[in-house]
Short mmCIF file of C-alpha atoms and ligand atoms in Angstrom, two decimals:
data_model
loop_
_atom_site.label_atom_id
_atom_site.label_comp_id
_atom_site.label_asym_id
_atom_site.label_seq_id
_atom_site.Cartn_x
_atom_site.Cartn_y
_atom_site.Cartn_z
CA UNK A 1 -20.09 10.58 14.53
CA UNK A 2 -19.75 6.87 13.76
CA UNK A 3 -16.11 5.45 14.11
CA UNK A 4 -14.40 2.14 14.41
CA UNK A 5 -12.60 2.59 17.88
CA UNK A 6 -9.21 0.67 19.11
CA UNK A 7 -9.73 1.36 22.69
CA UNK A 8 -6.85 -1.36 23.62
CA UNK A 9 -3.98 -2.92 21.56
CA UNK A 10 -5.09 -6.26 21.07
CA UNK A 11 -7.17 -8.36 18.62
CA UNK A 12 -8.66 -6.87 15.70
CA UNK A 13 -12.05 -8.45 17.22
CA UNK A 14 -11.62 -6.04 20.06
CA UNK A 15 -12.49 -3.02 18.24
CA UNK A 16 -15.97 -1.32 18.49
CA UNK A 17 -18.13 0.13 15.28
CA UNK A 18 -19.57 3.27 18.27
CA UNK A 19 -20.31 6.67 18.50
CA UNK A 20 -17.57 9.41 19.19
CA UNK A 21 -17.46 13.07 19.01
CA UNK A 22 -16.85 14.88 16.33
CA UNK A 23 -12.99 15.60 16.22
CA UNK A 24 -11.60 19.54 16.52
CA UNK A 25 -8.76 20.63 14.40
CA UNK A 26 -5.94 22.76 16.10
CA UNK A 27 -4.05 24.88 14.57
CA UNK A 28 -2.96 23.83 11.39
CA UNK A 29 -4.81 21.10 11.16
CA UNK A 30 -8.29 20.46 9.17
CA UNK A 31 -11.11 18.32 9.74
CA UNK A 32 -12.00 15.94 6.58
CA UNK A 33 -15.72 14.60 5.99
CA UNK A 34 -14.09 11.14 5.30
CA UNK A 35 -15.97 9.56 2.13
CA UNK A 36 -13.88 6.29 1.49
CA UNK A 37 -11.40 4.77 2.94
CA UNK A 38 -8.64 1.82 1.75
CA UNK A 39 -7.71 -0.84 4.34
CA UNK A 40 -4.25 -1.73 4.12
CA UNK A 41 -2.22 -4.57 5.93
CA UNK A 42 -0.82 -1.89 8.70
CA UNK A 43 -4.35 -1.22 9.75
CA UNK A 44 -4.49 -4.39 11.19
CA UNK A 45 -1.10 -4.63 12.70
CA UNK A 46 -1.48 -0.72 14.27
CA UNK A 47 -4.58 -2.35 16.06
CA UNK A 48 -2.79 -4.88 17.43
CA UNK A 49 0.03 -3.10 18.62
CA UNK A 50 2.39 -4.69 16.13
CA UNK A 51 3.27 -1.57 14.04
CA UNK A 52 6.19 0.73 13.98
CA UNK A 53 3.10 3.51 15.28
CA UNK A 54 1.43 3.75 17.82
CA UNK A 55 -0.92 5.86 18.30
CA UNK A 56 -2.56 7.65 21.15
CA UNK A 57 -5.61 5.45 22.82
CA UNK A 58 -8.48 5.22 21.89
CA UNK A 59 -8.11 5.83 18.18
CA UNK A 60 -9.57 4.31 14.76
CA UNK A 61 -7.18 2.91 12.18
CA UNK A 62 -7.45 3.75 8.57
CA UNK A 63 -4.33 5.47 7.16
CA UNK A 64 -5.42 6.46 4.11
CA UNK A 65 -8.61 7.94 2.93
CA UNK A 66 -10.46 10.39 0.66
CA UNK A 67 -13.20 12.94 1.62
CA UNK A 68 -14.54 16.77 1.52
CA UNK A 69 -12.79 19.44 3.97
CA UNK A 70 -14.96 20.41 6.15
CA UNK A 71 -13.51 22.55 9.34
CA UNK A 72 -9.95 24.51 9.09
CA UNK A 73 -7.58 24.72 12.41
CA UNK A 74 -6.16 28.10 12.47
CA UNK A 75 -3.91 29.55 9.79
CA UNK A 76 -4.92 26.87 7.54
CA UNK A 77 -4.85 28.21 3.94
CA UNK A 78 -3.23 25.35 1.31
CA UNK A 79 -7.14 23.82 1.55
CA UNK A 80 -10.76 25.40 1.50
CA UNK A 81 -14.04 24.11 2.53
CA UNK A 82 -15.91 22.00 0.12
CA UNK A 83 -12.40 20.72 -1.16
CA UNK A 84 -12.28 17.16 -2.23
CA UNK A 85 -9.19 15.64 -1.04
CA UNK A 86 -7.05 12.50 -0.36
CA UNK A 87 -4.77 11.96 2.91
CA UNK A 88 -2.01 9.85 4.32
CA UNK A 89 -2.67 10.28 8.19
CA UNK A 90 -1.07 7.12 9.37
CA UNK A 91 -4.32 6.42 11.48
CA UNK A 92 -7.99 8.24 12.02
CA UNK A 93 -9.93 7.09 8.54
CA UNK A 94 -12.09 4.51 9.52
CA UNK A 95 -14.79 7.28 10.78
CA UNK A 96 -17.04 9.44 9.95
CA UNK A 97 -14.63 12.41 10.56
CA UNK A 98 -10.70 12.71 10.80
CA UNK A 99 -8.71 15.28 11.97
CA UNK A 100 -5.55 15.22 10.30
CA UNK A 101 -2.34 17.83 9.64
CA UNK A 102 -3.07 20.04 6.21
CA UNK A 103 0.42 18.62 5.16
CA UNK A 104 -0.64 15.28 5.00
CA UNK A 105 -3.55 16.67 2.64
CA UNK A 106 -3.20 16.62 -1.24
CA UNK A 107 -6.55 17.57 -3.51
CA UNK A 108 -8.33 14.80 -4.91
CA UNK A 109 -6.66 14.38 -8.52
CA UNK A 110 -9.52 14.70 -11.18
CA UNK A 111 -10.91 11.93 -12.81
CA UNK A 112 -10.54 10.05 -9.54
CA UNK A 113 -13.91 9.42 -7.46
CA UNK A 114 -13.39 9.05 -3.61
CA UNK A 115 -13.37 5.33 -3.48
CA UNK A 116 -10.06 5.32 -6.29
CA UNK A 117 -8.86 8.19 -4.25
CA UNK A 118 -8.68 6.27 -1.03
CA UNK A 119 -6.95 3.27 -2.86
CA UNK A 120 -3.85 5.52 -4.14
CA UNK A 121 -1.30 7.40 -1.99
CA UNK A 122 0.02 4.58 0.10
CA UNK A 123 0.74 1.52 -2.14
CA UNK A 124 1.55 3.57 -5.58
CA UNK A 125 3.26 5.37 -3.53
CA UNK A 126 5.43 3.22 -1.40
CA UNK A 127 5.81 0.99 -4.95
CA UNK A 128 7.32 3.96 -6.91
CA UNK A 129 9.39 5.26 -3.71
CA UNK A 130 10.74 1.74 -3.54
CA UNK A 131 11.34 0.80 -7.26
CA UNK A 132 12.59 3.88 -8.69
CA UNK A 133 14.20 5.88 -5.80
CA UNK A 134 15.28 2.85 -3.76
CA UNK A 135 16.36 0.35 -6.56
CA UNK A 136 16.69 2.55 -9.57
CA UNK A 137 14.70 0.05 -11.83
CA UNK A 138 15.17 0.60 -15.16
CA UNK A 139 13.55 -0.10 -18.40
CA UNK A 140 14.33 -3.71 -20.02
CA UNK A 141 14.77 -5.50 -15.97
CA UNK A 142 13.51 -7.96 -14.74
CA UNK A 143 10.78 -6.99 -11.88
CA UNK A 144 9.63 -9.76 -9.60
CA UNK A 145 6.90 -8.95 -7.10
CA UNK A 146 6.42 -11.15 -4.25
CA UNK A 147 2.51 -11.11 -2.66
CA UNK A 148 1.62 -9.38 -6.16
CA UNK A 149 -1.91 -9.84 -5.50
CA UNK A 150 -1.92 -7.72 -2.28
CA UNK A 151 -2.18 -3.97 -2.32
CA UNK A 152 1.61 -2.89 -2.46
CA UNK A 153 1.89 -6.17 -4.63
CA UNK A 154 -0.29 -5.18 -7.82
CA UNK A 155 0.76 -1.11 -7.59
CA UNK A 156 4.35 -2.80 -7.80
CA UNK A 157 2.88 -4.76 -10.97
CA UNK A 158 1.37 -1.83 -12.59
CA UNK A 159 4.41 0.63 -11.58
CA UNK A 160 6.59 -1.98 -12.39
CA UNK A 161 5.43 -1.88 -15.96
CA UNK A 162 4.68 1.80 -16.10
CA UNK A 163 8.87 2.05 -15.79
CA UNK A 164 9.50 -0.43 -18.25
CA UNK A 165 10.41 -3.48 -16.72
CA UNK A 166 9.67 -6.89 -17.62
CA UNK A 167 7.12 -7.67 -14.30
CA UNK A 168 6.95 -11.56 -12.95
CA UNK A 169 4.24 -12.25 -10.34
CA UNK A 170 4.23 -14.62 -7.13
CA UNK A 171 1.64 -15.04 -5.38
CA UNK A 172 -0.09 -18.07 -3.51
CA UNK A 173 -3.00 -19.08 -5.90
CA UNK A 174 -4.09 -19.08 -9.75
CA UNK A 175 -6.94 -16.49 -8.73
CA UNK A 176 -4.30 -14.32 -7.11
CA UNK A 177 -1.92 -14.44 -10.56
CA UNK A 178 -5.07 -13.47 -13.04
CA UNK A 179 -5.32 -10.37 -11.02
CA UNK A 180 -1.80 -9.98 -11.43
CA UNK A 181 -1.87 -10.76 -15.30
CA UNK A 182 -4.86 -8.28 -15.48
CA UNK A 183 -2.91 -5.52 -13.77
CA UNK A 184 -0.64 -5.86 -16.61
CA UNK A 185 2.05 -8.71 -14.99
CA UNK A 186 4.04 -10.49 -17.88
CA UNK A 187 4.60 -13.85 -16.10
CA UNK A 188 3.25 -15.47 -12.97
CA UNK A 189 4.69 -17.60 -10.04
CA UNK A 190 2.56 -19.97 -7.56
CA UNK A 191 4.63 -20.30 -5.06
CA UNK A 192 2.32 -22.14 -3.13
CA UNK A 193 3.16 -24.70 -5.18
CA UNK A 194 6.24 -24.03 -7.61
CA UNK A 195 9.61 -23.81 -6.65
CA UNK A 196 10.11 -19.60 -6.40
CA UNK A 197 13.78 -19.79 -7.27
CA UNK A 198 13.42 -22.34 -10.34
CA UNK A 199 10.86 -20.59 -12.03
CA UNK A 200 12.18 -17.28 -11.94
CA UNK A 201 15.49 -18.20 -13.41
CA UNK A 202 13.45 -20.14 -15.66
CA UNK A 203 11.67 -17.04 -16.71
CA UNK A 204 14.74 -15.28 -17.11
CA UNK A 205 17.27 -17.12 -19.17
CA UNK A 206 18.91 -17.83 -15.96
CA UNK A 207 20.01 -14.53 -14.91
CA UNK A 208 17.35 -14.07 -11.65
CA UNK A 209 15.69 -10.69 -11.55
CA UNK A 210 17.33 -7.60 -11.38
CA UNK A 211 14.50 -6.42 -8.96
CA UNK A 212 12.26 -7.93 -6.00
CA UNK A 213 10.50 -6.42 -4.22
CA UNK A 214 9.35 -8.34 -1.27
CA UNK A 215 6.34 -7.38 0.94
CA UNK A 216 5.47 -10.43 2.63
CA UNK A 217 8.81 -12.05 4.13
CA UNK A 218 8.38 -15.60 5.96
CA UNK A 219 9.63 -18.58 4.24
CA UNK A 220 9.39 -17.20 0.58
CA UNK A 221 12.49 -14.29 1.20
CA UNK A 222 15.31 -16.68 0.67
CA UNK A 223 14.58 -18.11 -2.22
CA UNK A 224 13.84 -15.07 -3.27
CA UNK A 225 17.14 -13.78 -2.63
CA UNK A 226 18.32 -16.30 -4.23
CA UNK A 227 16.49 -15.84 -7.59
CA UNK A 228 18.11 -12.15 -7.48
CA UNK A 229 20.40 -11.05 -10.20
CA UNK A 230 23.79 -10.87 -10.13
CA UNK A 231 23.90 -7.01 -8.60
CA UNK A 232 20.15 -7.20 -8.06
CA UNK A 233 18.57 -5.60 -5.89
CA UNK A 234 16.00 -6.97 -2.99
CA UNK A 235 13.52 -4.70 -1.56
CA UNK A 236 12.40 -5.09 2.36
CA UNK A 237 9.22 -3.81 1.77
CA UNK A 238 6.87 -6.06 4.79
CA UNK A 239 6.61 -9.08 6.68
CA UNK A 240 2.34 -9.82 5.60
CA UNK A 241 3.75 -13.42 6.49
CA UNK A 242 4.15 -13.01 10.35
CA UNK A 243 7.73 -13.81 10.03
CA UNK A 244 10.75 -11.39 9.89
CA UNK A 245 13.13 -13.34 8.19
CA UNK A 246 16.73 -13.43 8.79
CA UNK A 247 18.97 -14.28 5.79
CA UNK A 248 22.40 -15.53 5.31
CA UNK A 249 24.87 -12.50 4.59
CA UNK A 250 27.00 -14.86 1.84
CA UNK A 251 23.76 -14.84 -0.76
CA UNK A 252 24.73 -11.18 -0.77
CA UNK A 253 28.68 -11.36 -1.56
CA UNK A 254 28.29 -14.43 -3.52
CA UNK A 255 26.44 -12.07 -6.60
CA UNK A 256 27.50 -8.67 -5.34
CA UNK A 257 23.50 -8.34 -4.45
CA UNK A 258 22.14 -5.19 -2.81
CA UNK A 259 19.47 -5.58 -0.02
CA UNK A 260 17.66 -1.95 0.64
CA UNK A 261 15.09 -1.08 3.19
CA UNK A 262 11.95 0.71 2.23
CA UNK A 263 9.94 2.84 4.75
CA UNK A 264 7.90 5.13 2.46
CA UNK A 265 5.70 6.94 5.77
CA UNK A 266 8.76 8.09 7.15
CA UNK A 267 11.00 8.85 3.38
CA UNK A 268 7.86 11.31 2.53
CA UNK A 269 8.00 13.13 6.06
CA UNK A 270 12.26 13.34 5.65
CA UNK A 271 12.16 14.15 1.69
CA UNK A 272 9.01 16.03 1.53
CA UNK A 273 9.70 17.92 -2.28
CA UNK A 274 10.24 13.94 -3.50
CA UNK A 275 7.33 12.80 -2.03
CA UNK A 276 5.25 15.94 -3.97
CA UNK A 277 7.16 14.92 -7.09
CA UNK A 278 6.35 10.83 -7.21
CA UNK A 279 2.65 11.99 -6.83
CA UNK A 280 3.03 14.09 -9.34
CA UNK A 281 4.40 11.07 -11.47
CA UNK A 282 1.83 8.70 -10.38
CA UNK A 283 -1.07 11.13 -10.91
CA UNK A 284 -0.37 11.44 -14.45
CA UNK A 285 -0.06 7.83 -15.04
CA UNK A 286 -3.68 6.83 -13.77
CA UNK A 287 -4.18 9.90 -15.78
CA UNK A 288 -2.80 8.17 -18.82
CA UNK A 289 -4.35 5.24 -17.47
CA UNK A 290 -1.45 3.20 -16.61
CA UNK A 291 -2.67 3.04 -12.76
CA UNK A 292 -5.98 1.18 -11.85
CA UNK A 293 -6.45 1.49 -8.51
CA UNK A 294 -7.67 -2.50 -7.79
CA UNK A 295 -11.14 -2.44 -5.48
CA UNK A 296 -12.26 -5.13 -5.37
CA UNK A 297 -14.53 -5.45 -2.84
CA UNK A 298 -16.36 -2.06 -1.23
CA UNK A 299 -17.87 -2.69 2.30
CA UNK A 300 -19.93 0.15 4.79
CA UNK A 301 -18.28 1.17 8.25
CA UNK A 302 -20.04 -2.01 9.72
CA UNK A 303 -18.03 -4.41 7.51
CA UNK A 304 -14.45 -2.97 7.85
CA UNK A 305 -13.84 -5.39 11.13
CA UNK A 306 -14.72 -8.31 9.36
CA UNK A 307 -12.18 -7.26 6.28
CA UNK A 308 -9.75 -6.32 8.67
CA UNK A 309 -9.92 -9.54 9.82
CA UNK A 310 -10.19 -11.44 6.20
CA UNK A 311 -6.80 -9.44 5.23
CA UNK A 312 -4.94 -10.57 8.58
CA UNK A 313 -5.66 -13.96 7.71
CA UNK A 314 -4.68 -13.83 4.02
CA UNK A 315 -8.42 -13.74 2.19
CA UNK A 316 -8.20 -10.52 0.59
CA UNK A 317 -7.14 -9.69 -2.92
CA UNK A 318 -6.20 -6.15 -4.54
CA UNK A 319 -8.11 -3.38 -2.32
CA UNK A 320 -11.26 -3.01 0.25
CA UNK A 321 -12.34 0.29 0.15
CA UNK A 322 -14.95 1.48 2.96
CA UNK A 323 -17.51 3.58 2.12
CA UNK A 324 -18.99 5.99 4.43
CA UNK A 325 -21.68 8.81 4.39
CA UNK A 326 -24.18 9.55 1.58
CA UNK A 327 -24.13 12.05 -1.57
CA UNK A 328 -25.00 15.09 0.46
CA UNK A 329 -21.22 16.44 0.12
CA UNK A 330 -18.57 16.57 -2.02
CA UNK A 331 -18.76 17.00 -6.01
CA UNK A 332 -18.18 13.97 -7.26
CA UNK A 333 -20.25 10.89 -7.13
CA UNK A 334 -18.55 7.03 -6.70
CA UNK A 335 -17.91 5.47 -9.87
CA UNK A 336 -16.94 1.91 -10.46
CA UNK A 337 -13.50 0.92 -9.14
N1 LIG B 1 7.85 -0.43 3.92
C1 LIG B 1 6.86 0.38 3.57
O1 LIG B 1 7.04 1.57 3.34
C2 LIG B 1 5.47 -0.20 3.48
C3 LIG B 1 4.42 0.55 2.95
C4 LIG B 1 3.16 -0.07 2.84
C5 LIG B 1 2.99 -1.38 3.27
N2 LIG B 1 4.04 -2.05 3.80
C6 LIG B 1 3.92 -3.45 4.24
O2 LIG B 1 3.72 -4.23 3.08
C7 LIG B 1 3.04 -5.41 3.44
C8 LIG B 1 1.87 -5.63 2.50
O3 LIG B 1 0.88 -4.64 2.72
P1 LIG B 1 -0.46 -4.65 1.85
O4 LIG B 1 -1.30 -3.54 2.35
O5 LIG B 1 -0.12 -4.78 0.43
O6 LIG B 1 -1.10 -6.04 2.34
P2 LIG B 1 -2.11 -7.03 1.58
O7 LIG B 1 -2.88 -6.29 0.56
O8 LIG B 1 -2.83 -7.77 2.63
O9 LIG B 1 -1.13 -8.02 0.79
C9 LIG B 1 -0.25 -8.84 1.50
C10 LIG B 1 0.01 -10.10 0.71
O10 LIG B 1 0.91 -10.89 1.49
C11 LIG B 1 0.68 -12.25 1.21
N3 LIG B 1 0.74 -13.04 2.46
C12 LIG B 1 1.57 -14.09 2.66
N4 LIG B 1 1.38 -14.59 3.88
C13 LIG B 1 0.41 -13.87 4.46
C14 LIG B 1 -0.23 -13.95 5.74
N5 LIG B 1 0.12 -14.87 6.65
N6 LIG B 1 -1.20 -13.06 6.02
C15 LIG B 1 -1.54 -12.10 5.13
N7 LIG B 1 -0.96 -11.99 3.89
C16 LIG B 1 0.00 -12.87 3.56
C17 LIG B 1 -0.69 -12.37 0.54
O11 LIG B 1 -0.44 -12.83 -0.80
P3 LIG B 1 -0.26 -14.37 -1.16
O12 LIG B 1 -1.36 -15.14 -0.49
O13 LIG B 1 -0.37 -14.37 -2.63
O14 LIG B 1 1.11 -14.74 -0.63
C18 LIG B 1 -1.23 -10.95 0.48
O15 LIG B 1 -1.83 -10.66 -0.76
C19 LIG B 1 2.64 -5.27 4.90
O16 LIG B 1 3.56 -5.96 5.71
C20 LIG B 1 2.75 -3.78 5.14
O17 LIG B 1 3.00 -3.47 6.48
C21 LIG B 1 5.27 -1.49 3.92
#
């Protein structure tokens, strides 16, 4: 089979588009036919050794992706051959074929082709996880969503509003805040070149918001932080900036502020039954049409390097969804994203 390898940690120029073997599953495991598959910003940081993972060399990167089952390990029975599924598996996507535990396995939700399919699990997923479980956002706050052009950034937007809240947008560019409007944001925030803290008390009547939820860190968390609510809550959702920032522990006391960590891989492997029942959730809103899984850009195997590398270095809006094998499996054909 075809596969982008990562046969040392390194630059993302260092991996190899090359031919592997096909991949065995052990026992209760099953091997997917992999049909599309998202890139999102710990692809490129797994590659490079930079992630919390790290996975057994060589490997291919791609955590999440959606395909046809094709081979069952033993004592395999939750899936069947021919099924149409999606999958978390942390690493593995970005090839023809990926092994992966049935657990991490859920079938393909209708109405969803493979491309929307591979563009789901992971940032709807760690954007309800955060705002509801983690924060408790209610209907009536005030959501801002820091890098809310990226992938977690616009399922926060679009989650954001499916709860209720009021959603403000920051991102670093008026391009980057139309897809934000468009995803259903109420307000929007260049903080490339607006002052972040200003505008969102601006935007709130001077209160800050009751909700941020911050995936890109660097310079932009402070002020941030301090645009929070009085008993807000701040999300530590990523560092997309480079930069782990540290902030001062009196921006907390000062407005009885709450800052909570987010690790949604590891919450759904702890907390398994709230992991089924978020999907559930989040399934039935792009049912409803409230989710709109944002491609915007669909490449073949040979292009995923180059958008690895365009999303390291901040040229990448919404989702790039790789698109691998031709119609001769699987029931449903690619539709537009
Ligand atoms: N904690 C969890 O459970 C969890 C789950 C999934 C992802 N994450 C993390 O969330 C972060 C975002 O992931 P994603 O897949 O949404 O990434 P993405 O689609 O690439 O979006 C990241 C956004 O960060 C902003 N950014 C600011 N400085 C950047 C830089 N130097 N390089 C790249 N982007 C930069 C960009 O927006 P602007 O240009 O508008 O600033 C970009 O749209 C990553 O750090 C990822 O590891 C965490």
């Amino acid at each position: 089979m075809q596969a982008l390898m990562c046969h040392a940690f390194g630059p993302i120029s260092g991996l190899r588009l090359e031919q592997a073997p096909d991949p065995v599953p052990a026992a209760g495991q099953v091997r997917v036919r992999v049909r599309a598959c998202s890139l999102n910003f710990p692809d490129a940081l797994i590659v490079q050794g930079l992630y919390q993972v790290k996975p057994a060399l060589p490997f291919s990167p791609g955590a999440e992706f959606a395909g046809v089952v094709e081979a069952l390990g033993e004592g395999v029975q939750q899936v069947s051959v021919g099924d149409p599924v999606v999958a978390f598996a942390g690493h593995g996507g970005l090839a023809e074929r990926c092994v992966v535990d049935a657990a991490r396995l859920l079938p393909l939700p209708p109405g969803m082709d493979f491309a929307q399919g591979a563009a789901f699990l992971l940032t709807y997923g760690t954007a309800l996880h955060a705002l509801r479980t983690i924060a408790g956002l209610r209907a009536g706050q005030t959501l801002l969503v820091l890098g809310a052009a990226g992938g977690v950034g616009l399922a926060a937007v679009e989650v954001g509003k499916a709860l209720g809240a009021r959603v403000l947008a920051a991102a670093s560019s008026a391009e980057r805040l139309e897809l934000a409007r468009h995803h259903g944001a109420d307000a929007g925030i260049d903080y490339a070149t607006q002052d972040l803290r200003r505008r969102v008390l601006e935007l709130s009547d001077g209160r800050g918001a009751d909700v941020v939820l911050d995936p890109v860190g660097g310079s932009y968390a402070e002020s941030a932080l301090r645009a929070t609510a009085w008993r807000g809550s701040y999300l530590v959702v990523g560092f997309a900036a480079g930069e782990i920032p540290r902030l001062p522990l009196n921006l907390l006391l000062l407005q009885e502020r709450r800052l909570l960590g987010v690790y949604w891989g590891e919450a759904l492997q702890r907390d398994p039954a709230a992991h089924l029942r978020d999907v559930e959730q989040l399934v039935q809103w792009f049912a409803q049409g409230r989710l709109r899984p944002p491609i915007t850009e669909r490449v073949g195997l040979d292009g995923a390097l180059g958008a690895l590398q365009r999303m390291a270095a901040r040229q990448l809006m919404g989702k790039v969804v790789v698109e691998l094998g031709a119609q001769e499996v699987g029931a449903q054909e690619p539709g537009p994203g």
